[in-house]
């Protein structure tokens, strides 16, 4: 990776997911690829859920960060499917720290992971259950921990 | 792609996008009014998914030469909409909305499954992405339809009445559109008749398992439908219910055409 590309990735790491403000779009696996061509940098992003209302904000934030790093910006929104397997380990840890359990890597076997009990982000118990597949945002389900008797959220496996 | 194929594909995309947009609007009418808070959230989330899918189809349509998504949604008259009449019907009671969503998402899952092998790559990518999200709809809908159909006498009666009424409308999701045969021949889209058969094979046995009477009967390997399909939407013929939705959607745009920077 040359110096300019390094500068670009560093700038992208400053762009956060508006719904999970401690996690960057790079850690979320939203950035598919970057291409530098002279003064211009083209960034391809893969949105998480199709109906995510933060999509436009993220796209504009990426463009602004690319310009801030000294490039002419182009942001391409891919139609390819995003997957929770694209989440980095640091993203999973930061989510846990704010009480949001993340889907575990499933390698495509998503049906199992949809219903599997995930460890409670507060007490670590695996005695948890899905309360509702739908939650406060499109990407989250509501879970309940029978160990510490409180509800928590889970990033839905895709 | 030939010009005729592009025209046919644009027609099909408009049908699918309008279906998603209009049913998404209807589902959003449960926001703040669900029978329990979990269902309020579920319907609001599924509505948001369907609007996201509509945007995906409208965007692809735009890339094929049509107007941009906002213009398509906010400036067309009812006769230019290609959604099935099923999707524009009022939300009814919760049983009706739940049954409609079950029948609709069943059809959407079959359709996206077929489009996931389309010869047209952008459509294939969209279908694979949307199918992932539909898994959650299917799990939710099947759970609730089953629970209500096998629940109390009142819930069973309401689900049965919803099914009997909704079924002929749902068949309108498979109404042929102009140019369909060109897309089928090119491997771009499945035949509507094929989808309808797959849908009947998926839905009818399940509904019977839930103890409901389906307006169809088995005939050898096939299901024969005992109800006349409600058609017209794919040709731009709609009920008065679409006008109500469009009035509500267009009111702000008519009052202030520049009110897009929210």
JSON list of C-alpha atoms in Angstrom, two decimals, chain A residues 46-51 53 56 78-82 110-111 114-115 132-135 138 142 156-158, chain B residues 38 41-42 45-46 48-49 52-53 59-60 63 121-122 125-126 128-130 132-133 135-137 139-140:
[
{"chain": "A", "resi": 46, "resn": "UNK", "atom": "CA", "xyz": [-21.63, -1.94, 0.61]},
{"chain": "A", "resi": 47, "resn": "UNK", "atom": "CA", "xyz": [-24.62, -0.82, 2.71]},
{"chain": "A", "resi": 48, "resn": "UNK", "atom": "CA", "xyz": [-25.71, -3.11, 5.55]},
{"chain": "A", "resi": 49, "resn": "UNK", "atom": "CA", "xyz": [-29.53, -3.22, 5.21]},
{"chain": "A", "resi": 50, "resn": "UNK", "atom": "CA", "xyz": [-31.20, -1.94, 2.00]},
{"chain": "A", "resi": 51, "resn": "UNK", "atom": "CA", "xyz": [-33.58, 0.30, 3.91]},
{"chain": "A", "resi": 53, "resn": "UNK", "atom": "CA", "xyz": [-31.87, 5.42, 6.75]},
{"chain": "A", "resi": 56, "resn": "UNK", "atom": "CA", "xyz": [-27.12, 8.72, 2.76]},
{"chain": "A", "resi": 78, "resn": "UNK", "atom": "CA", "xyz": [-22.62, -1.44, -4.43]},
{"chain": "A", "resi": 79, "resn": "UNK", "atom": "CA", "xyz": [-25.62, -3.76, -4.84]},
{"chain": "A", "resi": 80, "resn": "UNK", "atom": "CA", "xyz": [-23.67, -6.71, -3.48]},
{"chain": "A", "resi": 81, "resn": "UNK", "atom": "CA", "xyz": [-24.94, -8.27, -0.28]},
{"chain": "A", "resi": 82, "resn": "UNK", "atom": "CA", "xyz": [-23.31, -7.20, 2.98]},
{"chain": "A", "resi": 110, "resn": "UNK", "atom": "CA", "xyz": [-27.24, -17.73, 8.81]},
{"chain": "A", "resi": 111, "resn": "UNK", "atom": "CA", "xyz": [-30.51, -19.52, 9.72]},
{"chain": "A", "resi": 114, "resn": "UNK", "atom": "CA", "xyz": [-30.58, -16.11, 13.62]},
{"chain": "A", "resi": 115, "resn": "UNK", "atom": "CA", "xyz": [-32.03, -18.20, 16.45]},
{"chain": "A", "resi": 132, "resn": "UNK", "atom": "CA", "xyz": [-38.16, -9.87, 18.81]},
{"chain": "A", "resi": 133, "resn": "UNK", "atom": "CA", "xyz": [-36.35, -10.19, 15.47]},
{"chain": "A", "resi": 134, "resn": "UNK", "atom": "CA", "xyz": [-37.05, -6.52, 14.96]},
{"chain": "A", "resi": 135, "resn": "UNK", "atom": "CA", "xyz": [-35.68, -3.75, 17.13]},
{"chain": "A", "resi": 138, "resn": "UNK", "atom": "CA", "xyz": [-33.28, -2.36, 11.07]},
{"chain": "A", "resi": 142, "resn": "UNK", "atom": "CA", "xyz": [-34.15, -7.45, 20.91]},
{"chain": "A", "resi": 156, "resn": "UNK", "atom": "CA", "xyz": [-28.83, -9.20, 13.37]},
{"chain": "A", "resi": 157, "resn": "UNK", "atom": "CA", "xyz": [-26.90, -11.80, 11.40]},
{"chain": "A", "resi": 158, "resn": "UNK", "atom": "CA", "xyz": [-26.97, -11.29, 7.64]},
{"chain": "B", "resi": 38, "resn": "UNK", "atom": "CA", "xyz": [-43.32, -5.78, 19.40]},
{"chain": "B", "resi": 41, "resn": "UNK", "atom": "CA", "xyz": [-41.85, -2.40, 15.75]},
{"chain": "B", "resi": 42, "resn": "UNK", "atom": "CA", "xyz": [-42.00, -5.46, 13.47]},
{"chain": "B", "resi": 45, "resn": "UNK", "atom": "CA", "xyz": [-39.18, -2.44, 10.37]},
{"chain": "B", "resi": 46, "resn": "UNK", "atom": "CA", "xyz": [-40.63, -4.59, 7.60]},
{"chain": "B", "resi": 48, "resn": "UNK", "atom": "CA", "xyz": [-38.66, 0.11, 6.08]},
{"chain": "B", "resi": 49, "resn": "UNK", "atom": "CA", "xyz": [-37.19, -3.00, 4.43]},
{"chain": "B", "resi": 52, "resn": "UNK", "atom": "CA", "xyz": [-35.41, -0.04, 0.83]},
{"chain": "B", "resi": 53, "resn": "UNK", "atom": "CA", "xyz": [-36.17, -2.74, -1.73]},
{"chain": "B", "resi": 59, "resn": "UNK", "atom": "CA", "xyz": [-32.51, 3.02, -8.82]},
{"chain": "B", "resi": 60, "resn": "UNK", "atom": "CA", "xyz": [-31.84, 0.20, -11.27]},
{"chain": "B", "resi": 63, "resn": "UNK", "atom": "CA", "xyz": [-29.98, 3.49, -14.61]},
{"chain": "B", "resi": 121, "resn": "UNK", "atom": "CA", "xyz": [-26.08, -9.27, -13.04]},
{"chain": "B", "resi": 122, "resn": "UNK", "atom": "CA", "xyz": [-27.35, -6.08, -11.30]},
{"chain": "B", "resi": 125, "resn": "UNK", "atom": "CA", "xyz": [-27.07, -8.86, -6.91]},
{"chain": "B", "resi": 126, "resn": "UNK", "atom": "CA", "xyz": [-30.17, -7.00, -5.74]},
{"chain": "B", "resi": 128, "resn": "UNK", "atom": "CA", "xyz": [-29.40, -11.94, -3.27]},
{"chain": "B", "resi": 129, "resn": "UNK", "atom": "CA", "xyz": [-29.20, -8.90, -0.97]},
{"chain": "B", "resi": 130, "resn": "UNK", "atom": "CA", "xyz": [-32.97, -8.61, -0.52]},
{"chain": "B", "resi": 132, "resn": "UNK", "atom": "CA", "xyz": [-31.20, -12.04, 3.18]},
{"chain": "B", "resi": 133, "resn": "UNK", "atom": "CA", "xyz": [-33.54, -9.46, 4.64]},
{"chain": "B", "resi": 135, "resn": "UNK", "atom": "CA", "xyz": [-35.60, -14.28, 5.90]},
{"chain": "B", "resi": 136, "resn": "UNK", "atom": "CA", "xyz": [-36.60, -12.18, 8.90]},
{"chain": "B", "resi": 137, "resn": "UNK", "atom": "CA", "xyz": [-40.00, -11.37, 7.40]},
{"chain": "B", "resi": 139, "resn": "UNK", "atom": "CA", "xyz": [-39.74, -16.13, 10.18]},
{"chain": "B", "resi": 140, "resn": "UNK", "atom": "CA", "xyz": [-41.88, -13.42, 11.74]}
]
